[in-house]
CSV table of C-alpha atoms in Angstrom, one decimal:
chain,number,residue,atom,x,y,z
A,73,UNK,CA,75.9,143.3,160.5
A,74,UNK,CA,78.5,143.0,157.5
A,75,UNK,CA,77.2,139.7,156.9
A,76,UNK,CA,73.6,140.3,156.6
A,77,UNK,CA,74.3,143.2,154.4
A,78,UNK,CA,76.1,140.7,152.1
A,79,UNK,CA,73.0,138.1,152.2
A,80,UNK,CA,70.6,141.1,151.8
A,81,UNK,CA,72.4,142.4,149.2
A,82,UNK,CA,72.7,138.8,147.0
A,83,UNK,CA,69.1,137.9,147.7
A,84,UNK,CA,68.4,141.3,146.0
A,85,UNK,CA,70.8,141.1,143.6
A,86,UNK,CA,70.2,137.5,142.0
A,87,UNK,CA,70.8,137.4,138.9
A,88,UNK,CA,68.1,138.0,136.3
A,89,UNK,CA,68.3,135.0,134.1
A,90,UNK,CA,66.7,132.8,136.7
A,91,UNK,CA,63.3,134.6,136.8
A,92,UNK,CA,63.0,135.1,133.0
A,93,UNK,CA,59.0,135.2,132.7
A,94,UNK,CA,57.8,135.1,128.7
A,95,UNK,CA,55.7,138.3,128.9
A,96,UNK,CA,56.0,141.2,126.7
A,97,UNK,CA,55.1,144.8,127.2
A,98,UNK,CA,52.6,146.4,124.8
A,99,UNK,CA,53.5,148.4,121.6
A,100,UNK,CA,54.0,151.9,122.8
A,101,UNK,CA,52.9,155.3,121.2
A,102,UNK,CA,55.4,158.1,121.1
A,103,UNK,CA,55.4,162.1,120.5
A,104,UNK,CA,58.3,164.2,120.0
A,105,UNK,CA,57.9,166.8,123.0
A,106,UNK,CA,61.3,169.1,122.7
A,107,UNK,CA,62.8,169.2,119.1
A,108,UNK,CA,66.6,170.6,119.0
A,109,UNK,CA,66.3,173.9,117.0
A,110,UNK,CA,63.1,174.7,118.4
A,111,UNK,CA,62.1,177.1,121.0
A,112,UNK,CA,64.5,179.2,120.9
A,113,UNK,CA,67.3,176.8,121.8
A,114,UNK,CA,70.4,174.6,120.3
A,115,UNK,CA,69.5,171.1,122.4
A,116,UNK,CA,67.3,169.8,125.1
A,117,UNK,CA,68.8,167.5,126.9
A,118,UNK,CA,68.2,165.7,130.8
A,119,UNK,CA,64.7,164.6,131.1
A,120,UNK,CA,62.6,164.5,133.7
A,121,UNK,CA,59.0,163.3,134.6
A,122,UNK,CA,56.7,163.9,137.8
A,123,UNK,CA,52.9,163.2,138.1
A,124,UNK,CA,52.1,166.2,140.7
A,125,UNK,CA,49.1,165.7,143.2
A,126,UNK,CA,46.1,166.4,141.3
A,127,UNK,CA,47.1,164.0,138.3
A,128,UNK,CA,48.7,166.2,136.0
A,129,UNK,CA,52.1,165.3,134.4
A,130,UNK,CA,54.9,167.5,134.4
A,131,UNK,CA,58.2,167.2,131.6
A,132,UNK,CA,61.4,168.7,132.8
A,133,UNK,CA,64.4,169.4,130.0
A,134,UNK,CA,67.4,171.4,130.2
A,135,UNK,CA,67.4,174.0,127.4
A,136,UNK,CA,70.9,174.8,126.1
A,137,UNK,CA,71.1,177.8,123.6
A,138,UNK,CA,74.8,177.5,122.9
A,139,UNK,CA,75.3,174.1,122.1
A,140,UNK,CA,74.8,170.6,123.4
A,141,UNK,CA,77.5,170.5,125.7
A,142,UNK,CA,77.1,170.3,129.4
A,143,UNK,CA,78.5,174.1,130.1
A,144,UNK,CA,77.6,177.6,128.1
A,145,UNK,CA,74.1,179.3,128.9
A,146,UNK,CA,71.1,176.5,129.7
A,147,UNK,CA,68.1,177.2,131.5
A,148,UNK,CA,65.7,174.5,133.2
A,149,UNK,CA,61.9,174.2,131.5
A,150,UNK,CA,58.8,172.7,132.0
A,151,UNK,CA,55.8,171.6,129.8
A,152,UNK,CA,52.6,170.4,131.8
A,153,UNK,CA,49.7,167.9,130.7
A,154,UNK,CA,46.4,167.9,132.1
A,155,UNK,CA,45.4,164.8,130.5
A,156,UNK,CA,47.7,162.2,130.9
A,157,UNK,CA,50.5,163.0,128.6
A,158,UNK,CA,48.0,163.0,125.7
A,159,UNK,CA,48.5,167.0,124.9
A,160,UNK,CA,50.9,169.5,126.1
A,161,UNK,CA,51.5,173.2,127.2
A,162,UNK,CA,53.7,175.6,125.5
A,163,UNK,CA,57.3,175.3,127.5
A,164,UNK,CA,57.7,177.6,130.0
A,165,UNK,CA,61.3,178.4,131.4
A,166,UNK,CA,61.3,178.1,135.1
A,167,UNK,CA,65.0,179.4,136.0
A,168,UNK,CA,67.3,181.2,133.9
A,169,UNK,CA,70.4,183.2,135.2
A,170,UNK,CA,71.7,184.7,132.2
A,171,UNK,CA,74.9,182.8,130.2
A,172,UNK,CA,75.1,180.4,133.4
A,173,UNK,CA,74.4,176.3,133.7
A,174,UNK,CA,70.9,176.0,135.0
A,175,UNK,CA,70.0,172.1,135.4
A,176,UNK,CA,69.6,169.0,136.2
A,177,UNK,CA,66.5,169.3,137.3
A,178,UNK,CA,65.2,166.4,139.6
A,179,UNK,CA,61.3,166.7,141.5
A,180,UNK,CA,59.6,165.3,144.3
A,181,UNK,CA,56.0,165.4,145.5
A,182,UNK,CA,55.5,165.8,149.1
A,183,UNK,CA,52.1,163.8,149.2
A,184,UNK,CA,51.7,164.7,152.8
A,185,UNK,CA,51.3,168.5,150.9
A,186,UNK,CA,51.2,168.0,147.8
A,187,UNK,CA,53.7,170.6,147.2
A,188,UNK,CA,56.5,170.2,144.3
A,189,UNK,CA,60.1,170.6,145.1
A,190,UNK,CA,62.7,170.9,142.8
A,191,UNK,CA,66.3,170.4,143.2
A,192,UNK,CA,68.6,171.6,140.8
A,193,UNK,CA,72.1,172.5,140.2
A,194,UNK,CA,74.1,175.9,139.3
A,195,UNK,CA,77.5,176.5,138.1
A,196,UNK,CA,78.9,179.6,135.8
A,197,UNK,CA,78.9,179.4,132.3
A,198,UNK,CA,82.6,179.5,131.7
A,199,UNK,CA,83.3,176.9,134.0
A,200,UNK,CA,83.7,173.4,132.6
A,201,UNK,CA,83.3,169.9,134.7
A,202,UNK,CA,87.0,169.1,134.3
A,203,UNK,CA,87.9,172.5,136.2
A,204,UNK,CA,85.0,171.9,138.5
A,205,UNK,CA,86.6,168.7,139.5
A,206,UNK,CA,90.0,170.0,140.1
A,207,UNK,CA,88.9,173.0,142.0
A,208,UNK,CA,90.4,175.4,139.2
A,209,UNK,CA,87.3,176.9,138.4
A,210,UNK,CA,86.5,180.5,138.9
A,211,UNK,CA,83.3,179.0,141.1
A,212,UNK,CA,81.7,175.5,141.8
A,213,UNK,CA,78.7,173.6,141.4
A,214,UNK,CA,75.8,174.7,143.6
A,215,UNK,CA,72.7,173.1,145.2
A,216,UNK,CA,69.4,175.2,144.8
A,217,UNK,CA,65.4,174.3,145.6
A,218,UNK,CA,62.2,175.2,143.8
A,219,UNK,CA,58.9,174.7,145.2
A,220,UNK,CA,55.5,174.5,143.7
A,221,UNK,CA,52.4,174.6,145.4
A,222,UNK,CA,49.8,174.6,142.9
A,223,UNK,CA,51.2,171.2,140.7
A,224,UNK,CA,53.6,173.0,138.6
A,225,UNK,CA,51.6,176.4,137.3
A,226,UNK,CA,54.2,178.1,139.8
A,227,UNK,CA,57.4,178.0,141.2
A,228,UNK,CA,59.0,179.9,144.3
A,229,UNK,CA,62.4,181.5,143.6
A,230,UNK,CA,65.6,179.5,143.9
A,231,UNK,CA,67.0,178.9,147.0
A,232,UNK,CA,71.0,178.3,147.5
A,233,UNK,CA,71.0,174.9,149.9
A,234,UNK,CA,74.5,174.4,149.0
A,235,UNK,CA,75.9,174.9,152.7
A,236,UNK,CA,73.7,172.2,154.1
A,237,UNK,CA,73.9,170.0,151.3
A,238,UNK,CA,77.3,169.4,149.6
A,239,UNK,CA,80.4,168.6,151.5
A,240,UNK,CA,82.7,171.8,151.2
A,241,UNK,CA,85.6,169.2,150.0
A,242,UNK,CA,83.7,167.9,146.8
A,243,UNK,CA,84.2,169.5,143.5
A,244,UNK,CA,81.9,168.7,140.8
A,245,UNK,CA,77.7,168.0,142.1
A,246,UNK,CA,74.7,167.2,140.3
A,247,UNK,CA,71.4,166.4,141.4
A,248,UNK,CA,69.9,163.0,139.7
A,249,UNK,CA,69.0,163.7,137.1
A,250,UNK,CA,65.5,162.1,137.3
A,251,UNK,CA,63.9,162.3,140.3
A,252,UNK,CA,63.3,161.5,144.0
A,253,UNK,CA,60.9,159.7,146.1
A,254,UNK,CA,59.3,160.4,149.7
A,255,UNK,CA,59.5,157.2,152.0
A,256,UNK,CA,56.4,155.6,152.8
A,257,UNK,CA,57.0,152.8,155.6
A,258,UNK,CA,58.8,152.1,158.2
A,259,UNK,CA,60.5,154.9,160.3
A,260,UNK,CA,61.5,157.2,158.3
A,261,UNK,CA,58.4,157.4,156.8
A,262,UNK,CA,57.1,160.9,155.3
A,263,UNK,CA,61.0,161.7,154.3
A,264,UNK,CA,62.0,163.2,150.9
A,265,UNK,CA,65.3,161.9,149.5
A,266,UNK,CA,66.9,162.7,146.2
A,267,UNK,CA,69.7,161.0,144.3
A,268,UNK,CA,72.7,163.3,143.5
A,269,UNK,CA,76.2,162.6,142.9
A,270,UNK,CA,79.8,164.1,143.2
A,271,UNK,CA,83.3,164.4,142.3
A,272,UNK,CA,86.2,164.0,145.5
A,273,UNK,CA,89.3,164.0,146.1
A,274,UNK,CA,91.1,160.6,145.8
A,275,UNK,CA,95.3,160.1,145.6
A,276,UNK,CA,94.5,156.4,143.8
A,277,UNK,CA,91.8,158.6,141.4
A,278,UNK,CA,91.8,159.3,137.7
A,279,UNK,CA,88.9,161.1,137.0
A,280,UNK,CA,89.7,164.2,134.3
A,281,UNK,CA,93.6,162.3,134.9
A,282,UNK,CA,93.5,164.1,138.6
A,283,UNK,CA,93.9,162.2,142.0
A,284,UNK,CA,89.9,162.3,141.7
A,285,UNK,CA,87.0,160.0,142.1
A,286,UNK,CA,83.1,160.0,141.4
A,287,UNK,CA,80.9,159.3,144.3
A,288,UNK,CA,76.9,158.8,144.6
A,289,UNK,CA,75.0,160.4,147.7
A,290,UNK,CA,71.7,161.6,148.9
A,291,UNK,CA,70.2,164.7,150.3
A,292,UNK,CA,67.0,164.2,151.9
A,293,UNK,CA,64.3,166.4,153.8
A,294,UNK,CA,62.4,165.3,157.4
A,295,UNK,CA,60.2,168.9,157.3
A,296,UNK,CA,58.3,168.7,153.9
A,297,UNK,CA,61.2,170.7,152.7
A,298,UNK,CA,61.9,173.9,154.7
A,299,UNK,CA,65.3,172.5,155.1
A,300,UNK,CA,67.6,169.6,153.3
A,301,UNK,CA,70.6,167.8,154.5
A,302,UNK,CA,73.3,165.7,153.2
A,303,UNK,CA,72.8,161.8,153.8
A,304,UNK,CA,75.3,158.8,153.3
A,305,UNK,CA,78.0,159.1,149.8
A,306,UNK,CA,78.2,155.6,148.1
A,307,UNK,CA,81.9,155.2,146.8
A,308,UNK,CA,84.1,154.8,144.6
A,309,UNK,CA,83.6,155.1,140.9
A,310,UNK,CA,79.7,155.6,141.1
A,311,UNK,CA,77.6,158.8,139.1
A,312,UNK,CA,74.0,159.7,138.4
A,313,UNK,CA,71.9,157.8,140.5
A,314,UNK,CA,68.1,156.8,141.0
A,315,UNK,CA,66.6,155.4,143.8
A,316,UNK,CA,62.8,153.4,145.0
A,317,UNK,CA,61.9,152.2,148.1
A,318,UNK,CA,61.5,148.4,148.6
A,319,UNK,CA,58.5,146.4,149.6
A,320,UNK,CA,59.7,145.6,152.7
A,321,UNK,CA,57.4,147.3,154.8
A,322,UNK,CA,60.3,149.2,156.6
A,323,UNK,CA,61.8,151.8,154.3
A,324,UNK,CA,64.6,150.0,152.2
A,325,UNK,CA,65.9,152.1,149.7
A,326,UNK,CA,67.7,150.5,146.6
A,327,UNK,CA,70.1,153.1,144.5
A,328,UNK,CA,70.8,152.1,141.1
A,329,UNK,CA,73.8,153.8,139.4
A,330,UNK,CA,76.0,154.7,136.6
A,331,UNK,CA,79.2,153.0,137.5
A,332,UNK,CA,82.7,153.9,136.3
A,333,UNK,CA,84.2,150.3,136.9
A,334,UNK,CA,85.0,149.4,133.4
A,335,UNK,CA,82.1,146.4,132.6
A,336,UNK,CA,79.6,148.1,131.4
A,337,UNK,CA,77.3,147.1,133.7
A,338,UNK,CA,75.2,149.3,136.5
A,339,UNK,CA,75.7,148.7,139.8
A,340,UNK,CA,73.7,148.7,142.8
A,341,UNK,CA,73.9,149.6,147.3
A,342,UNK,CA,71.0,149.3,150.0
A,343,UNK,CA,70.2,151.6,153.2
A,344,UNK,CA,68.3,150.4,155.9
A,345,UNK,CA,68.2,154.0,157.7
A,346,UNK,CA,66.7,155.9,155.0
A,347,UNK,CA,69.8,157.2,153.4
A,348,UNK,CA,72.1,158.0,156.2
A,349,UNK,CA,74.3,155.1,155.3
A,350,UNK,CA,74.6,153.3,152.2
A,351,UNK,CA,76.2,149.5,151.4
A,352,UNK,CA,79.4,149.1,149.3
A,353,UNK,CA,78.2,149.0,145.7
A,354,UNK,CA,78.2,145.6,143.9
A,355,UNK,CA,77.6,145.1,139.9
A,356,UNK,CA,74.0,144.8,138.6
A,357,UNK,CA,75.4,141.7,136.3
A,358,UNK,CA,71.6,142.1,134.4
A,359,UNK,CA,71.5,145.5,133.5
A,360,UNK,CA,74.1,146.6,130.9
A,361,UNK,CA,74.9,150.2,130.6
A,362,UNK,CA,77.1,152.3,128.3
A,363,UNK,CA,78.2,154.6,131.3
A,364,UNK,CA,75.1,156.6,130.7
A,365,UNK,CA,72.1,158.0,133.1
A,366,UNK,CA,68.8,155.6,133.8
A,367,UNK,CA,65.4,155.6,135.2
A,368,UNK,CA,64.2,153.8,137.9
A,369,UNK,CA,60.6,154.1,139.8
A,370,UNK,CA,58.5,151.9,141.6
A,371,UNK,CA,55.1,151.2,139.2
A,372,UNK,CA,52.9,149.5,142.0
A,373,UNK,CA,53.3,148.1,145.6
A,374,UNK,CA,52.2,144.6,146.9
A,375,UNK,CA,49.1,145.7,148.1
A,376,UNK,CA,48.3,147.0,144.6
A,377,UNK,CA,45.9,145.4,142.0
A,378,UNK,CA,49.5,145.0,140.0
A,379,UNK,CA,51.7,144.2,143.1
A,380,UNK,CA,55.0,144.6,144.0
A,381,UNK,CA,56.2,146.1,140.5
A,382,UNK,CA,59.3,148.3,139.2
A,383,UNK,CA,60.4,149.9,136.0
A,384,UNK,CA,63.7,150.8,134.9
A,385,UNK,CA,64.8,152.5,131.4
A,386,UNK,CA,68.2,152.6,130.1
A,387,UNK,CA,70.3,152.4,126.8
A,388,UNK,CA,70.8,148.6,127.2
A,389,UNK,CA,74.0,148.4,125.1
A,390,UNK,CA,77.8,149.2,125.6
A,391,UNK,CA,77.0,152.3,123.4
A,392,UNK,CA,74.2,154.9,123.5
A,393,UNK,CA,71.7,153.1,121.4
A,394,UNK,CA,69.1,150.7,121.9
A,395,UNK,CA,66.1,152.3,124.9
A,396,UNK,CA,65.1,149.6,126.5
A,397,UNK,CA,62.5,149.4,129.2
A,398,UNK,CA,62.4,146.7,132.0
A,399,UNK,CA,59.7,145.4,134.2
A,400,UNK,CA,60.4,144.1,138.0
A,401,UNK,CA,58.1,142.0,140.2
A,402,UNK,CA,60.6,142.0,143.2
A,403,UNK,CA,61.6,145.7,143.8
A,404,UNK,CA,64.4,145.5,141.2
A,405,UNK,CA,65.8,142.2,142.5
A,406,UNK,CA,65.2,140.8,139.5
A,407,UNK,CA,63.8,141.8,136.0
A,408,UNK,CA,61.3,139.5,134.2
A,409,UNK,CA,60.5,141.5,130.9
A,410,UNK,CA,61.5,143.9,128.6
A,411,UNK,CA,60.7,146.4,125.6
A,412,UNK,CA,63.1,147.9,123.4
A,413,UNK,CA,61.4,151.3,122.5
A,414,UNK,CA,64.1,152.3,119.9
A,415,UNK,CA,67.4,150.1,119.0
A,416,UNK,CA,69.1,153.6,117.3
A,417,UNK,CA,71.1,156.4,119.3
A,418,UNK,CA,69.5,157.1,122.1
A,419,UNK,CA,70.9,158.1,126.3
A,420,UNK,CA,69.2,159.9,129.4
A,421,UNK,CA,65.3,158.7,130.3
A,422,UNK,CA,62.9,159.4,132.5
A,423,UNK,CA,59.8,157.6,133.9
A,424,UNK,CA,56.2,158.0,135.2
A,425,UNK,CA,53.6,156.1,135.9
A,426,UNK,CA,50.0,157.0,135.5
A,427,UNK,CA,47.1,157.0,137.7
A,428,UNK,CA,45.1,155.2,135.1
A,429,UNK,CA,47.9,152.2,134.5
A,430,UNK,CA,49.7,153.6,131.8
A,431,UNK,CA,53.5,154.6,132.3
A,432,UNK,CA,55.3,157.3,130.5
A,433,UNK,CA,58.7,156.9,128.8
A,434,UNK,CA,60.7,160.5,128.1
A,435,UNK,CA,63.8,160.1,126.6
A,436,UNK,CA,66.6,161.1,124.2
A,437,UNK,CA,66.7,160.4,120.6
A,438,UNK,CA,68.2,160.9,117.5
A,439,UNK,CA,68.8,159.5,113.8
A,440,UNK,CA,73.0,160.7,113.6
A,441,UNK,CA,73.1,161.2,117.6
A,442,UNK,CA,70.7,160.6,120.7
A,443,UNK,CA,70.5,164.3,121.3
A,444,UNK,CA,68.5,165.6,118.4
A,445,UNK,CA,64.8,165.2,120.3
A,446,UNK,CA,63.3,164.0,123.5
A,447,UNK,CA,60.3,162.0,122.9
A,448,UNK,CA,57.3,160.8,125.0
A,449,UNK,CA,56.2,156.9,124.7
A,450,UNK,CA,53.2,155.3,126.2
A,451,UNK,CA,52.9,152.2,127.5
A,452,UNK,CA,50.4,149.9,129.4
A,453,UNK,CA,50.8,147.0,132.0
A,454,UNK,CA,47.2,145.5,131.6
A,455,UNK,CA,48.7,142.3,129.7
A,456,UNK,CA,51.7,141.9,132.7
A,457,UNK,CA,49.0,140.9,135.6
């Protein structure tokens, strides 16, 4: 068994360079669609994108009134499109809890349903990661679910999952950010999973300069989601994760992650049971990263007019500059072309892609820093067939 995870995971993980292909994506369109200042609040910050059921597109942001740090009083909103990404609602706030952390929101669409759930995380106000992660805090990070059932024009109230979800020995938790997928082949077909990630403890560790380590995990869903559990941890030094499914016809999942081992580089693990248990990670030598959050969503399957295609966004840099988009044609094996959106500051991402071919692109920007707007870009695929 070790040894066939080690050929599976170099045939996947072949490096890029050899299937270079001389394509380019088209010239995208952008729109700013949360502007710091505005709204009411300081920053928006930790995109997310989901094309719900019936076609429409819906943009997740935190919404942080007293600053743009990760802690203080932020609140988790929404903007819907009918059409496509072309025009927007007014943002609506979807959960608020006073001066607490409401956030990182990450969706999935049950297609069996076509309900929305929303996973999201909780922690108080006051409390910082750092204390978090050392169990000083006055509380911890918690796991909570949203549901929609009319593509985003409602949500149910949040629901604590926490006890079925996070491992009472973590510290720190966060859900994505980005988003999740529901398995399509193989048998574990009809499951939801989402990408989270967590802080444990570890005596060789020196996370926050504690005997602490990041880990990446999954929680996933086999009943449409009335109930969520936790699934296999993928360790050490591993963060904010995303995940597809591979065109294997049985349900591979690939995780691609923010990794903490110093080379500025992504790195990568396989499961074969649908997230129960995860492969050691190994470096994604192609896909450079300045220890920052990415996107990463299957565009098309085999069967498809397009075939077997992936996307992945990302600052490609050793800093937070430089939103660059890259195109698969092997379920993130390897990566045959690329679009750099915007070479200035610029970090989190999230990606959709459209009924009608297009894909969306909603991301962080800035002129000083990345965090002064998220903006929407539009691109096409017709010219990649």
């Amino acid at each position: 068994m070790i040894n066939f995870l080690i050929t599976l995971i170099s045939f996947y993980f072949a490096d890029a360079t050899q299937m270079k292909e001389n394509v380019q994506l088209n010239t995208p369109t952008e729109q700013d669609l949360f502007v710091a200042g505005e709204g009411g609040y300081h920053t928006y910050r930790i995109p997310s994108l989901l094309v719900a059921a019936d076609g429409s597109v819906l943009a997740f942001v935190e919404g942080r009134k007293s600053g743009s740090s990760d802690t203080g009083d932020i609140d988790v909103l929404m903007k819907k499109s009918t059409d496509g990404g072309l025009t927007w609602s007014e943002q609506k706030v979807i959960w608020d809890k006073g001066e607490t952390v409401c956030g990182n929101p990450n969706p999935v669409l049950d297609e069996t349903t076509g309900e929305v759930h929303l996973l999201l995380t909780w922690n108080r106000g006051d409390d910082h990661e750092g204390d978090i992660i050392a169990k000083k805090s006055k509380d911890t990070r918690r796991v909570f679910v949203m549901k929609s059932t009319d593509n985003g024009d409602s949500w149910s109230e949040a629901l604590d999952i926490t006890k079925t979800t996070k491992d009472p020995t973590w510290g720190w938790y966060a859900t994505g950010p980005g988003m999740g997928i529901q398995i399509k082949h193989g048998p574990n077909k009809g499951r939801l999973v989402i990408p989270a990630n967590h802080s444990y403890d570890d005596p060789n560790g020196n996370v926050r300069g504690g005997p602490f380590e990041y880990g990446a995990h999954v929680i996933f869903s086999d009943d449409h989601g009335a109930t969520w559990e936790l699934g296999g941890s993928i360790k050490p030094k591993m963060n904010e994760s995303q995940l597809i499914e591979m065109a294997d016809g049985y349900g591979t999942l690939l995780m691609n992650m923010r990794s903490y081992f110093g080379k500025n580089r992504r790195a990568l693990s396989v499961s074969r049971d649908g997230g129960v248990t995860w492969s050691d990670p190994v470096e994604a030598s192609a896909l450079i990263e300045p220890v920052c959050q990415a996107a990463f969503i299957r565009y098309s399957w085999p069967e498809d007019r397009t075939g077997d295609l992936a996307l992945f966004s990302n600052p490609a840099s050793t800093k937070r500059e430089n939103m660059t988009i890259k195109l698969s044609r092997d379920s993130g094996r390897t990566w045959a072309a690329s679009k750099v959106l915007y070479t200035g500051p610029s970090a989190y991402s999230a990606l959709a892609a459209l009924p009608n071919g297009e894909f969306l692109c909603l991301y962080e920007k800035g002129e000083e820093n990345a965090y002064e707007k998220l903006v929407l870009a539009r691109l096409s695929l017709d010219n990649l067939r």
